[in-house]
mmCIF file of C-alpha atoms and ligand atoms in Angstrom:
data_model
loop_
_atom_site.group_PDB
_atom_site.id
_atom_site.type_symbol
_atom_site.label_atom_id
_atom_site.label_comp_id
_atom_site.label_asym_id
_atom_site.label_seq_id
_atom_site.Cartn_x
_atom_site.Cartn_y
_atom_site.Cartn_z
ATOM 1 C CA UNK A 100 -29.221 -62.308 -23.192
ATOM 2 C CA UNK A 101 -26.273 -61.037 -25.174
ATOM 3 C CA UNK A 102 -24.944 -63.643 -27.642
ATOM 4 C CA UNK A 103 -27.555 -66.132 -26.407
ATOM 5 C CA UNK A 104 -31.082 -64.919 -27.152
ATOM 6 C CA UNK A 105 -30.917 -65.017 -30.928
ATOM 7 C CA UNK A 106 -33.946 -65.760 -33.100
ATOM 8 C CA UNK A 107 -33.336 -69.523 -33.118
ATOM 9 C CA UNK A 108 -33.085 -69.796 -29.359
ATOM 10 C CA UNK A 109 -36.067 -67.515 -28.793
ATOM 11 C CA UNK A 110 -38.224 -69.622 -31.083
ATOM 12 C CA UNK A 111 -37.201 -72.763 -29.235
ATOM 13 C CA UNK A 112 -38.062 -71.109 -25.907
ATOM 14 C CA UNK A 113 -41.484 -70.057 -27.195
ATOM 15 C CA UNK A 114 -42.189 -73.576 -28.444
ATOM 16 C CA UNK A 115 -41.204 -74.953 -25.049
ATOM 17 C CA UNK A 116 -43.489 -72.762 -23.016
ATOM 18 C CA UNK A 117 -42.051 -69.245 -22.696
ATOM 19 C CA UNK A 118 -44.966 -66.812 -22.949
ATOM 20 C CA UNK A 119 -42.865 -63.950 -24.286
ATOM 21 C CA UNK A 120 -39.267 -63.344 -25.297
ATOM 22 C CA UNK A 121 -36.889 -60.398 -25.602
ATOM 23 C CA UNK A 122 -33.926 -59.859 -27.902
ATOM 24 C CA UNK A 123 -30.429 -59.431 -26.543
ATOM 25 C CA UNK A 124 -29.588 -55.783 -25.856
ATOM 26 C CA UNK A 125 -28.829 -53.725 -28.939
ATOM 27 C CA UNK A 126 -26.833 -50.507 -29.021
ATOM 28 C CA UNK A 127 -28.983 -47.508 -29.908
ATOM 29 C CA UNK A 128 -25.933 -45.748 -31.346
ATOM 30 C CA UNK A 129 -25.189 -48.706 -33.615
ATOM 31 C CA UNK A 130 -28.814 -48.769 -34.781
ATOM 32 C CA UNK A 131 -28.804 -45.141 -35.792
ATOM 33 C CA UNK A 132 -25.453 -45.612 -37.557
ATOM 34 C CA UNK A 133 -27.149 -48.426 -39.488
ATOM 35 C CA UNK A 134 -24.649 -51.067 -38.349
ATOM 36 C CA UNK A 135 -25.849 -54.239 -40.098
ATOM 37 C CA UNK A 136 -24.842 -56.566 -37.256
ATOM 38 C CA UNK A 137 -27.043 -54.614 -34.856
ATOM 39 C CA UNK A 138 -29.991 -54.446 -37.237
ATOM 40 C CA UNK A 139 -29.674 -58.210 -37.717
ATOM 41 C CA UNK A 140 -30.336 -58.567 -33.997
ATOM 42 C CA UNK A 141 -33.713 -56.860 -34.441
ATOM 43 C CA UNK A 142 -34.908 -59.565 -36.853
ATOM 44 C CA UNK A 143 -37.409 -62.074 -35.568
ATOM 45 C CA UNK A 144 -39.906 -64.606 -36.878
ATOM 46 C CA UNK A 145 -43.656 -64.443 -36.310
ATOM 47 C CA UNK A 146 -43.460 -67.639 -34.200
ATOM 48 C CA UNK A 147 -41.503 -65.697 -31.579
ATOM 49 C CA UNK A 148 -44.302 -63.227 -30.825
ATOM 50 C CA UNK A 149 -44.954 -61.713 -28.376
ATOM 51 C CA UNK A 150 -41.458 -60.273 -28.561
ATOM 52 C CA UNK A 151 -39.748 -57.184 -27.183
ATOM 53 C CA UNK A 152 -36.674 -55.581 -28.701
ATOM 54 C CA UNK A 153 -34.229 -54.321 -26.090
ATOM 55 C CA UNK A 154 -32.039 -51.271 -26.637
ATOM 56 C CA UNK A 155 -29.377 -49.630 -24.522
ATOM 57 C CA UNK A 156 -27.435 -46.397 -24.676
ATOM 58 C CA UNK A 157 -26.743 -43.165 -22.877
ATOM 59 C CA UNK A 158 -27.363 -40.494 -25.476
ATOM 60 C CA UNK A 159 -30.933 -39.252 -25.556
ATOM 61 C CA UNK A 160 -30.909 -38.372 -29.254
ATOM 62 C CA UNK A 161 -29.662 -41.842 -30.140
ATOM 63 C CA UNK A 162 -32.162 -43.537 -27.821
ATOM 64 C CA UNK A 163 -35.075 -41.504 -29.198
ATOM 65 C CA UNK A 164 -34.053 -42.113 -32.779
ATOM 66 C CA UNK A 165 -33.452 -45.828 -32.198
ATOM 67 C CA UNK A 166 -36.872 -46.111 -30.513
ATOM 68 C CA UNK A 167 -38.453 -44.472 -33.545
ATOM 69 C CA UNK A 168 -36.553 -46.664 -36.032
ATOM 70 C CA UNK A 169 -37.449 -49.866 -34.163
ATOM 71 C CA UNK A 170 -41.103 -49.226 -35.025
ATOM 72 C CA UNK A 171 -40.310 -50.246 -38.600
ATOM 73 C CA UNK A 172 -39.740 -53.875 -37.546
ATOM 74 C CA UNK A 173 -42.965 -53.981 -35.480
ATOM 75 C CA UNK A 174 -42.035 -55.806 -32.297
ATOM 76 C CA UNK A 175 -44.761 -56.096 -29.670
ATOM 77 C CA UNK A 176 -42.922 -53.726 -27.378
ATOM 78 C CA UNK A 177 -39.644 -51.870 -26.874
ATOM 79 C CA UNK A 178 -37.563 -52.654 -23.794
ATOM 80 C CA UNK A 179 -34.895 -50.380 -22.311
ATOM 81 C CA UNK A 180 -31.871 -51.927 -20.632
ATOM 82 C CA UNK A 181 -30.980 -50.146 -17.393
ATOM 83 C CA UNK A 182 -29.549 -53.292 -15.844
ATOM 84 C CA UNK A 183 -26.349 -54.292 -17.637
ATOM 85 C CA UNK A 184 -23.518 -54.273 -15.048
ATOM 86 C CA UNK A 185 -20.625 -54.571 -17.535
ATOM 87 C CA UNK A 186 -18.056 -51.810 -17.013
ATOM 88 C CA UNK A 187 -17.735 -50.734 -20.640
ATOM 89 C CA UNK A 188 -21.507 -50.088 -20.733
ATOM 90 C CA UNK A 189 -21.836 -48.660 -17.232
ATOM 91 C CA UNK A 190 -18.946 -46.218 -17.501
ATOM 92 C CA UNK A 191 -20.798 -44.341 -20.239
ATOM 93 C CA UNK A 192 -23.894 -44.062 -18.054
ATOM 94 C CA UNK A 193 -25.771 -46.744 -20.015
ATOM 95 C CA UNK A 194 -27.175 -50.026 -18.653
ATOM 96 C CA UNK A 195 -27.021 -50.117 -14.848
ATOM 97 C CA UNK A 196 -24.843 -46.981 -14.946
ATOM 98 C CA UNK A 197 -27.984 -44.877 -14.974
ATOM 99 C CA UNK A 198 -28.919 -46.211 -11.530
ATOM 100 C CA UNK A 199 -26.543 -43.551 -10.159
ATOM 101 C CA UNK A 200 -28.735 -40.834 -11.637
ATOM 102 C CA UNK A 201 -32.450 -41.523 -11.245
ATOM 103 C CA UNK A 202 -33.399 -38.052 -12.538
ATOM 104 C CA UNK A 203 -31.596 -38.902 -15.753
ATOM 105 C CA UNK A 204 -33.272 -42.316 -15.905
ATOM 106 C CA UNK A 205 -36.687 -40.690 -15.617
ATOM 107 C CA UNK A 206 -35.836 -38.052 -18.199
ATOM 108 C CA UNK A 207 -34.396 -40.524 -20.719
ATOM 109 C CA UNK A 208 -37.338 -42.871 -20.310
ATOM 110 C CA UNK A 209 -39.799 -40.033 -20.916
ATOM 111 C CA UNK A 210 -37.930 -39.108 -24.087
ATOM 112 C CA UNK A 211 -38.212 -42.670 -25.350
ATOM 113 C CA UNK A 212 -41.870 -43.124 -24.376
ATOM 114 C CA UNK A 213 -42.686 -39.924 -26.261
ATOM 115 C CA UNK A 214 -40.637 -40.931 -29.307
ATOM 116 C CA UNK A 215 -42.414 -44.204 -30.041
ATOM 117 C CA UNK A 216 -45.952 -45.495 -30.302
ATOM 118 C CA UNK A 217 -44.770 -48.923 -29.078
ATOM 119 C CA UNK A 218 -45.362 -49.905 -25.465
ATOM 120 C CA UNK A 219 -42.104 -49.274 -23.583
ATOM 121 C CA UNK A 220 -40.883 -51.536 -20.778
ATOM 122 C CA UNK A 221 -37.802 -51.202 -18.581
ATOM 123 C CA UNK A 222 -35.406 -53.849 -17.302
ATOM 124 C CA UNK A 223 -33.288 -52.792 -14.352
ATOM 125 C CA UNK A 224 -31.659 -53.789 -11.067
ATOM 126 C CA UNK A 225 -32.514 -52.775 -7.497
ATOM 127 C CA UNK A 226 -30.051 -49.913 -7.381
ATOM 128 C CA UNK A 227 -26.387 -49.072 -7.716
ATOM 129 C CA UNK A 228 -25.304 -50.729 -4.469
ATOM 130 C CA UNK A 229 -26.772 -51.944 -1.193
ATOM 131 C CA UNK A 230 -26.748 -48.436 0.282
ATOM 132 C CA UNK A 231 -28.652 -46.968 -2.658
ATOM 133 C CA UNK A 232 -31.547 -49.320 -3.395
ATOM 134 C CA UNK A 233 -34.143 -47.003 -4.922
ATOM 135 C CA UNK A 234 -36.264 -49.443 -6.862
ATOM 136 C CA UNK A 235 -39.541 -48.350 -5.237
ATOM 137 C CA UNK A 236 -38.930 -44.721 -6.199
ATOM 138 C CA UNK A 237 -37.753 -45.802 -9.669
ATOM 139 C CA UNK A 238 -40.927 -47.829 -10.198
ATOM 140 C CA UNK A 239 -43.120 -44.875 -9.224
ATOM 141 C CA UNK A 240 -41.288 -42.395 -11.386
ATOM 142 C CA UNK A 241 -41.201 -44.662 -14.428
ATOM 143 C CA UNK A 242 -44.856 -45.589 -13.986
ATOM 144 C CA UNK A 243 -45.685 -41.860 -14.016
ATOM 145 C CA UNK A 244 -43.689 -41.480 -17.234
ATOM 146 C CA UNK A 245 -45.849 -44.138 -18.879
ATOM 147 C CA UNK A 246 -43.886 -47.375 -19.066
ATOM 148 C CA UNK A 247 -45.945 -50.522 -19.626
ATOM 149 C CA UNK A 248 -44.078 -52.872 -17.253
ATOM 150 C CA UNK A 249 -40.957 -53.078 -15.124
ATOM 151 C CA UNK A 250 -38.651 -56.101 -15.037
ATOM 152 C CA UNK A 251 -36.367 -56.215 -12.006
ATOM 153 C CA UNK A 252 -33.277 -58.372 -11.590
ATOM 154 C CA UNK A 253 -33.324 -58.366 -7.802
ATOM 155 C CA UNK A 254 -29.666 -57.519 -7.326
ATOM 156 C CA UNK A 255 -27.736 -54.248 -7.281
ATOM 157 C CA UNK A 256 -25.105 -53.360 -9.828
ATOM 158 C CA UNK A 257 -22.459 -53.832 -7.118
ATOM 159 C CA UNK A 258 -23.777 -57.362 -6.491
ATOM 160 C CA UNK A 259 -22.968 -58.386 -10.059
ATOM 161 C CA UNK A 260 -24.044 -62.023 -9.896
ATOM 162 C CA UNK A 261 -22.844 -62.683 -6.366
ATOM 163 C CA UNK A 262 -24.982 -63.729 -3.427
ATOM 164 C CA UNK A 263 -28.653 -64.433 -3.906
ATOM 165 C CA UNK A 264 -31.219 -62.307 -5.677
ATOM 166 C CA UNK A 265 -33.028 -60.199 -3.090
ATOM 167 C CA UNK A 266 -36.557 -61.229 -3.960
ATOM 168 C CA UNK A 267 -38.001 -59.501 -0.910
ATOM 169 C CA UNK A 268 -37.745 -56.298 -2.967
ATOM 170 C CA UNK A 269 -40.094 -57.765 -5.556
ATOM 171 C CA UNK A 270 -42.441 -58.362 -2.614
ATOM 172 C CA UNK A 271 -42.067 -54.722 -1.492
ATOM 173 C CA UNK A 272 -42.915 -53.508 -4.992
ATOM 174 C CA UNK A 273 -45.986 -55.720 -5.154
ATOM 175 C CA UNK A 274 -47.114 -54.676 -1.676
ATOM 176 C CA UNK A 275 -47.398 -51.047 -2.810
ATOM 177 C CA UNK A 276 -51.039 -50.563 -3.954
ATOM 178 C CA UNK A 277 -50.186 -47.390 -5.864
ATOM 179 C CA UNK A 278 -47.859 -49.290 -8.181
ATOM 180 C CA UNK A 279 -50.167 -50.675 -10.838
ATOM 181 C CA UNK A 280 -47.788 -51.487 -13.703
ATOM 182 C CA UNK A 281 -46.879 -55.184 -14.038
ATOM 183 C CA UNK A 282 -43.737 -56.107 -12.096
ATOM 184 C CA UNK A 283 -41.669 -58.894 -13.640
ATOM 185 C CA UNK A 284 -39.453 -60.686 -11.133
ATOM 186 C CA UNK A 285 -36.042 -61.940 -12.216
ATOM 187 C CA UNK A 286 -33.023 -63.587 -10.651
ATOM 188 C CA UNK A 287 -31.867 -67.078 -9.691
ATOM 189 C CA UNK A 288 -34.820 -69.097 -10.960
ATOM 190 C CA UNK A 289 -33.060 -72.328 -11.830
ATOM 191 C CA UNK A 290 -35.860 -74.862 -11.432
ATOM 192 C CA UNK A 291 -39.621 -75.194 -11.322
ATOM 193 C CA UNK A 292 -40.064 -75.524 -7.526
ATOM 194 C CA UNK A 293 -38.054 -72.314 -7.017
ATOM 195 C CA UNK A 294 -40.190 -70.516 -9.598
ATOM 196 C CA UNK A 295 -43.336 -71.705 -7.808
ATOM 197 C CA UNK A 296 -42.032 -70.680 -4.405
ATOM 198 C CA UNK A 297 -40.885 -67.214 -5.515
ATOM 199 C CA UNK A 298 -44.111 -66.568 -7.402
ATOM 200 C CA UNK A 299 -46.319 -67.503 -4.482
ATOM 201 C CA UNK A 300 -44.201 -65.743 -1.883
ATOM 202 C CA UNK A 301 -43.612 -62.424 -3.637
ATOM 203 C CA UNK A 302 -46.477 -62.373 -6.163
ATOM 204 C CA UNK A 303 -44.819 -60.755 -9.191
ATOM 205 C CA UNK A 304 -47.018 -60.386 -12.268
ATOM 206 C CA UNK A 305 -44.611 -62.521 -14.286
ATOM 207 C CA UNK A 306 -41.325 -64.367 -13.940
ATOM 208 C CA UNK A 307 -38.315 -63.782 -16.159
ATOM 209 C CA UNK A 308 -35.817 -66.577 -16.753
ATOM 210 C CA UNK A 309 -32.263 -65.988 -17.933
ATOM 211 C CA UNK A 310 -29.380 -68.369 -17.323
ATOM 212 C CA UNK A 311 -31.511 -71.428 -16.549
ATOM 213 C CA UNK A 312 -32.749 -71.441 -20.140
ATOM 214 C CA UNK A 313 -29.287 -71.543 -21.731
ATOM 215 C CA UNK A 314 -29.105 -75.027 -23.253
ATOM 216 C CA UNK A 315 -32.213 -75.967 -21.299
ATOM 217 C CA UNK A 316 -35.341 -74.504 -22.920
ATOM 218 C CA UNK A 317 -37.344 -77.229 -21.133
ATOM 219 C CA UNK A 318 -37.269 -74.989 -18.051
ATOM 220 C CA UNK A 319 -40.385 -73.176 -19.292
ATOM 221 C CA UNK A 320 -42.562 -76.249 -19.701
ATOM 222 C CA UNK A 321 -41.236 -77.660 -16.430
ATOM 223 C CA UNK A 322 -42.302 -74.495 -14.603
ATOM 224 C CA UNK A 323 -45.750 -74.490 -16.189
ATOM 225 C CA UNK A 324 -46.266 -78.152 -15.381
ATOM 226 C CA UNK A 325 -45.234 -77.580 -11.780
ATOM 227 C CA UNK A 326 -47.625 -74.639 -11.457
ATOM 228 C CA UNK A 327 -50.489 -76.851 -12.672
ATOM 229 C CA UNK A 328 -49.668 -80.021 -10.729
ATOM 230 C CA UNK A 329 -46.998 -79.279 -8.079
ATOM 231 C CA UNK A 330 -45.178 -82.234 -9.625
ATOM 232 C CA UNK A 331 -41.770 -82.210 -11.292
ATOM 233 C CA UNK A 332 -41.571 -83.355 -14.909
ATOM 234 C CA UNK A 333 -38.904 -85.987 -15.536
ATOM 235 C CA UNK A 334 -35.870 -84.426 -17.237
ATOM 236 C CA UNK A 335 -35.635 -84.843 -21.030
ATOM 237 C CA UNK A 336 -34.011 -88.051 -22.258
ATOM 238 C CA UNK A 337 -30.752 -88.005 -24.203
ATOM 239 C CA UNK A 338 -32.507 -88.630 -27.571
ATOM 240 C CA UNK A 339 -34.860 -85.752 -26.798
ATOM 241 C CA UNK A 340 -31.925 -83.493 -26.023
ATOM 242 C CA UNK A 341 -30.135 -84.480 -29.218
ATOM 243 C CA UNK A 342 -33.295 -83.871 -31.236
ATOM 244 C CA UNK A 343 -33.649 -80.430 -29.673
ATOM 245 C CA UNK A 344 -30.049 -79.558 -30.562
ATOM 246 C CA UNK A 345 -30.825 -80.561 -34.158
ATOM 247 C CA UNK A 346 -33.919 -78.343 -34.123
ATOM 248 C CA UNK A 347 -31.914 -75.505 -32.570
ATOM 249 C CA UNK A 348 -29.343 -75.848 -35.364
ATOM 250 C CA UNK A 349 -32.033 -75.990 -38.034
ATOM 251 C CA UNK A 350 -33.666 -72.796 -36.746
ATOM 252 C CA UNK A 351 -30.279 -71.106 -36.598
ATOM 253 C CA UNK A 352 -29.436 -72.066 -40.176
ATOM 254 C CA UNK A 353 -32.750 -70.824 -41.539
ATOM 255 C CA UNK A 354 -33.228 -67.739 -39.382
ATOM 256 C CA UNK A 355 -29.843 -66.177 -38.693
ATOM 257 C CA UNK A 356 -28.380 -63.969 -41.423
ATOM 258 C CA UNK A 357 -24.820 -65.274 -41.093
ATOM 259 C CA UNK A 358 -22.567 -68.054 -42.418
ATOM 260 C CA UNK A 359 -23.584 -71.570 -41.229
ATOM 261 C CA UNK A 360 -20.183 -72.039 -39.551
ATOM 262 C CA UNK A 361 -20.859 -69.042 -37.317
ATOM 263 C CA UNK A 362 -24.188 -70.531 -36.266
ATOM 264 C CA UNK A 363 -22.414 -73.776 -35.341
ATOM 265 C CA UNK A 364 -19.845 -71.879 -33.246
ATOM 266 C CA UNK A 365 -22.568 -69.863 -31.512
ATOM 267 C CA UNK A 366 -24.360 -73.039 -30.445
ATOM 268 C CA UNK A 367 -21.368 -74.018 -28.299
ATOM 269 C CA UNK A 368 -22.437 -71.933 -25.331
ATOM 270 C CA UNK A 369 -25.585 -74.077 -25.045
ATOM 271 C CA UNK A 370 -23.934 -77.503 -24.849
ATOM 272 C CA UNK A 371 -23.147 -77.579 -21.155
ATOM 273 C CA UNK A 372 -26.844 -76.861 -20.507
ATOM 274 C CA UNK A 373 -27.988 -79.457 -23.025
ATOM 275 C CA UNK A 374 -25.947 -82.192 -21.326
ATOM 276 C CA UNK A 375 -26.142 -81.103 -17.687
ATOM 277 C CA UNK A 376 -26.843 -84.050 -15.392
ATOM 278 C CA UNK A 377 -26.494 -86.609 -18.190
ATOM 279 C CA UNK A 378 -24.055 -89.534 -17.826
ATOM 280 C CA UNK A 379 -21.053 -88.848 -20.134
ATOM 281 C CA UNK A 380 -22.392 -85.322 -20.617
ATOM 282 C CA UNK A 381 -18.953 -83.761 -20.485
ATOM 283 C CA UNK A 382 -17.545 -85.991 -23.211
ATOM 284 C CA UNK A 383 -20.615 -85.409 -25.421
ATOM 285 C CA UNK A 384 -20.151 -81.673 -25.016
ATOM 286 C CA UNK A 385 -16.467 -81.903 -25.951
ATOM 287 C CA UNK A 386 -17.390 -83.986 -28.982
ATOM 288 C CA UNK A 387 -19.814 -81.328 -30.219
ATOM 289 C CA UNK A 388 -17.246 -78.586 -29.598
ATOM 290 C CA UNK A 389 -15.054 -80.070 -32.331
ATOM 291 C CA UNK A 390 -17.739 -79.582 -35.003
ATOM 292 C CA UNK A 391 -17.175 -76.604 -37.283
ATOM 293 C CA UNK A 392 -19.852 -77.095 -39.924
ATOM 294 C CA UNK A 393 -23.528 -78.116 -39.740
ATOM 295 C CA UNK A 394 -22.698 -81.493 -41.319
ATOM 296 C CA UNK A 395 -19.976 -82.157 -38.772
ATOM 297 C CA UNK A 396 -22.342 -81.227 -35.953
ATOM 298 C CA UNK A 397 -25.115 -83.471 -37.286
ATOM 299 C CA UNK A 398 -22.702 -86.333 -37.685
ATOM 300 C CA UNK A 399 -21.419 -85.896 -34.083
ATOM 301 C CA UNK A 400 -25.026 -85.884 -32.850
ATOM 302 C CA UNK A 401 -25.718 -89.145 -34.720
ATOM 303 C CA UNK A 402 -22.527 -90.586 -33.326
ATOM 304 C CA UNK A 403 -23.539 -89.761 -29.740
ATOM 305 C CA UNK A 404 -26.993 -91.234 -30.316
ATOM 306 C CA UNK A 405 -25.582 -94.502 -31.690
ATOM 307 C CA UNK A 406 -22.980 -94.757 -28.938
ATOM 308 C CA UNK A 407 -25.558 -94.125 -26.209
ATOM 309 C CA UNK A 408 -27.996 -96.695 -27.606
ATOM 310 C CA UNK A 409 -25.264 -99.348 -27.745
ATOM 311 C CA UNK A 410 -24.034 -98.675 -24.204
ATOM 312 C CA UNK A 411 -27.534 -98.309 -22.673
HETATM 313 C C1 FMN B 60 -24.705 -64.232 -20.925
HETATM 314 C C2 FMN B 60 -25.723 -63.248 -20.400
HETATM 315 C C3 FMN B 60 -26.121 -62.203 -21.189
HETATM 316 C C4 FMN B 60 -27.070 -61.300 -20.728
HETATM 317 N N1 FMN B 60 -27.491 -60.290 -21.549
HETATM 318 C C5 FMN B 60 -28.515 -59.512 -21.156
HETATM 319 C C6 FMN B 60 -29.068 -58.547 -22.038
HETATM 320 O O1 FMN B 60 -28.624 -58.388 -23.189
HETATM 321 N N2 FMN B 60 -30.125 -57.801 -21.597
HETATM 322 C C7 FMN B 60 -30.648 -57.965 -20.327
HETATM 323 O O2 FMN B 60 -31.611 -57.284 -19.979
HETATM 324 N N3 FMN B 60 -30.124 -58.836 -19.473
HETATM 325 C C8 FMN B 60 -29.092 -59.615 -19.866
HETATM 326 N N4 FMN B 60 -28.584 -60.542 -19.000
HETATM 327 C C9 FMN B 60 -29.142 -60.631 -17.628
HETATM 328 C C10 FMN B 60 -30.313 -61.599 -17.564
HETATM 329 O O3 FMN B 60 -31.366 -61.143 -18.388
HETATM 330 C C11 FMN B 60 -30.857 -61.729 -16.138
HETATM 331 O O4 FMN B 60 -31.309 -60.486 -15.703
HETATM 332 C C12 FMN B 60 -29.826 -62.247 -15.154
HETATM 333 O O5 FMN B 60 -29.022 -63.273 -15.707
HETATM 334 C C13 FMN B 60 -30.506 -62.762 -13.882
HETATM 335 O O6 FMN B 60 -31.480 -63.716 -14.194
HETATM 336 P P1 FMN B 60 -31.183 -65.305 -14.103
HETATM 337 O O7 FMN B 60 -30.752 -65.579 -12.695
HETATM 338 O O8 FMN B 60 -32.477 -65.953 -14.466
HETATM 339 O O9 FMN B 60 -30.072 -65.596 -15.060
HETATM 340 C C14 FMN B 60 -27.623 -61.432 -19.428
HETATM 341 C C15 FMN B 60 -27.195 -62.507 -18.633
HETATM 342 C C16 FMN B 60 -26.265 -63.409 -19.091
HETATM 343 C C17 FMN B 60 -25.836 -64.532 -18.208
#
């Protein structure tokens, strides 16, 4: 996820049960222009493996070249983003924009598969809008081109994030015996019982979690525990949450090639997740938002811990 799935967060997710992780999407054009900020996004630690690097773009030369260059950092696979609904991406025919031109999607994917020796996966949506859901055809055509797996956010581009993910389409894909590539189901998995229900109803080969993991990497272990026992794990305690924020910060400081203050700012988008459902959660979050340096953040975390132990 853009501005979320950095190396620190991915490592945390792997440690807490995610079986595989993917980078945020990276512009193929920026990669071939050697933009440092974009190349920084391709960096990962060994503890994150298996990891895919995701690229997006509309220009076939740039996509081919980026796919070739990505080999130098040796991810486990290369993922193509055909799902981003954001207008500035879509209007150029990148991201979900390509869902309006399936011939082009097939052609571009073939170019990329041929350009790299890495396994290539695709992340997409069901179609452009409700009247043009072509995911079954897309899956067949991309399978024929040689992709290794297909991840589907079960909404159309027109849906954005509204309504509910249309998981029945994941079921339709899995019911087709001639589709043999793994189908990864994605959309609206916010807790372990939902993951269990969707998995057993629609039988995807894997589940992909997005928003539920932001500030709540425990989601992965909760899902795995539920699959084993059909029981819900108790939510993490406040001290556990604070310790995880410290670990998150530590990973960020050691792994991200940027000033420490930037790492502290970037952690802010995780705080509402870290404190969701916790008494005083909102005030803890606001307290952490005031921190600008790692020391300030650590001292706020200590402060919250002391305050909570006194008032408990
Ligand atoms: C802040 C944010 C950034 C995202 N960035 C990406 C991205 O870079 N690449 C991608 O394939 N999907 C991206 N997504 C979409 C998610 O991967 C996922 O498909 C979508 O949120 C639905 O899954 P969920 O209901 O589990 O969140 C992003 C989503 C959010 C909320």
